[in-house]
Phi, psi and omega in degrees: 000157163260170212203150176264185075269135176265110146267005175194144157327149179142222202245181192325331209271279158014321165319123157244174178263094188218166157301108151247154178302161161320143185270141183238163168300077147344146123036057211090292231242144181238175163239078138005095170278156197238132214232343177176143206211150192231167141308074195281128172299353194238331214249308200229316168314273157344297189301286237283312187289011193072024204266352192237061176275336169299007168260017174037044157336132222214127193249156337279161237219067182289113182285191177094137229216018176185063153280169176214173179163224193229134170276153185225002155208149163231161184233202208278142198083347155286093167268001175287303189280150170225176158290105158137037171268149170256115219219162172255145140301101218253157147285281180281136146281141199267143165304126223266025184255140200261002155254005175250154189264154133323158149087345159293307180333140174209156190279202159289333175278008180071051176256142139009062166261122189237133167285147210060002169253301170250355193215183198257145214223199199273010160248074173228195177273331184238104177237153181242151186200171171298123182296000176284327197282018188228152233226079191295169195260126171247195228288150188096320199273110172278193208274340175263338170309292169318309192277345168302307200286307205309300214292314193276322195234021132319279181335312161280313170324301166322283179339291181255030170221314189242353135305287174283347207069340214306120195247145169301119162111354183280161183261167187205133094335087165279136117272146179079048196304326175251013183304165158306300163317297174279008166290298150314310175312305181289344179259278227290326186312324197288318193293005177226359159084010165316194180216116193249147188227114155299098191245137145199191198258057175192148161280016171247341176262014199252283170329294213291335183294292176008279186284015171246339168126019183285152162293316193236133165211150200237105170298120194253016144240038183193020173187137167325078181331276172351295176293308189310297187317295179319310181327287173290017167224039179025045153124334232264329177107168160231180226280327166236143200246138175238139196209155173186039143262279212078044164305105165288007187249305179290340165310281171345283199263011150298298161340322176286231187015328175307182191199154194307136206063036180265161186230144185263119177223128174250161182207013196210164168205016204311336181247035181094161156337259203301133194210112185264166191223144162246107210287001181276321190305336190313292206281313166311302183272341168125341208254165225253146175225116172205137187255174166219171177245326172205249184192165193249139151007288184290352193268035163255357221267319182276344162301333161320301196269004158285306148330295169291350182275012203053027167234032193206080193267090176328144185239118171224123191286316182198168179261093216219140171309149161287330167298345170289017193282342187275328171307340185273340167313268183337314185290333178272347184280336191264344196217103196269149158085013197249150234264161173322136169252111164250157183234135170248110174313342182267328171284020163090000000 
């Protein structure tokens, strides 16, 4: 099959197109042709430049961290999965326990295990993965849509349902509002009946929350967050702020903006670690700061089914031959704030 692979760290060019054997069904496992696979900027960007080496990426090495497509073998003891299924590929596996995350998975040695990280993952033509690591897609949901949501919104869901809580008529702040992650986020707010406010830092990524169904939006470079927020909620703040930047300069007054018991949730830290918080605001008004790492089993079934329902739309920016990955590299290391580059094995 063909397959993209790193053998070594560096910049896109490094990506080669080459022949590897066919992948076989294990034990447990099916095999996946695979119809579409995306470009994570922290997963797959990042690793390939060496930039995620604690996460121990094992060269040499076929990235892509969320593919979906049709199984085309299983192998023995697989009875969930058949050939013609149409399944998402999860990156970690998730725990049938419904309080546990993602992002957990561990081998026999008690390690990490992610596909496209430690095992060989989905930007080939074939991928083989455990039939547990896997989702069927249902009917309607095309195959780059599964993989953008399979990836995102379990995580925003997790986030604003069973974290935030988030109840009808409450206000949510998304920030990084035309991000992937955030995107998702403003539709599932809206499908829960919030009042949604879109922050990002342009009036065309402002616009795109706009148009997924955000109530509200703010350029938080060209207008006070804080002040804006207070505004549109007459004074009162809103109740939740959902985040996976971690901007030390807009967190701080995303924080401000909360309103007493408000809660702050995160799954990112893409604009560093270190973050100041002013801790009177914390302690005074009452409020909650809680992260995740990832996101459970159950919370994919229903962004599936938002999904098939029209009510949960993957922002896919363009479609690229799987021999276009390195070019598809550039295009996400150049360009911050742009809807998923996916690449399809089939189209060559």
């Amino acid at each position: 099959m063909k397959a993209i692979v790193i053998h070594e760290y560096g910049g896109p060019d490094v990506l080669t197109y080459e022949d590897v054997p066919d992948p076989v069904a294990g034990p447990g496992e099916v095999v996946v042709r695979v119809h579409a696979v995306s470009i994570n900027r922290t997963l797959d960007v990042s690793v390939r430049a060496g930039n995620q080496l604690q996460r121990g990426a094992i060269l040499p090495l076929i990235p892509g961290v969320d593919p979906s497509g049709v199984v085309t073998s299983v192998g023995d003891g697989v009875t969930d999965r058949k050939i013609g299924d149409q399944v998402a590929v999860l990156s970690h596996a998730f725990s049938s326990n419904p309080g546990a995350h993602a992002g957990r998975a561990r081998n026999a040695q008690g390690q990490d295990e992610m596909i496209g990280i430690h095992r060989p993952g989905g930007a080939a033509e074939l991928v083989a993965t455990p039939s547990s690591h896997t989702f069927p897609i249902p009917d309607g949901v095309p195959f780059a849509d599964a993989t953008v949501i399979s990836r995102h919104g379990p995580t925003a869901y997790n986030l604003l349902v069973h974290m935030a809580d988030l109840q009808p008529g409450e206000w949510v702040m998304i920030m990084g509002a035309s991000g992937n992650l955030g995107t998702l986020g403003i539709q599932i707010a809206k499908t829960l009946g919030a009042n949604v406010i879109a922050v990002a830092g342009g009036d065309d990524r402002v616009r795109i929350g706009l148009d997924l169904g955000a109530d509200h939006g703010i350029n938080y470079n060209t207008h006070d967050l804080t002040d804006e927020a207070k505004r549109l909620t007459g004074g009162a703040g809103v109740n939740v702020v959902f985040d996976n930047i971690a901007n030390p300069e807009t967190l701080p007054k995303a924080i401000a903006s909360l309103a007493q018991h408000g809660r702050l949730v995160t799954a990112g830290a893409h604009g560093g670690p270190i973050v100041p918080v002013d801790f009177y605001l914390v302690y005074h008004n009452l409020l909650k700061i809680m992260g995740s790492p990832g996101s459970r089993m159950a919370d994919l079934a229903p962004c599936f089914e938002a999904a098939a329902a029209g009510k949960l739309h993957a922002r896919v920016e363009r479609i690229m031959k799987l021999s276009e990955a390195a070019e598809a590299h550039r295009m996400v290391e150049n360009s911050a704030g742009m809807g998923k580059i996916i690449l399809d094995p089939t189209l060559g």
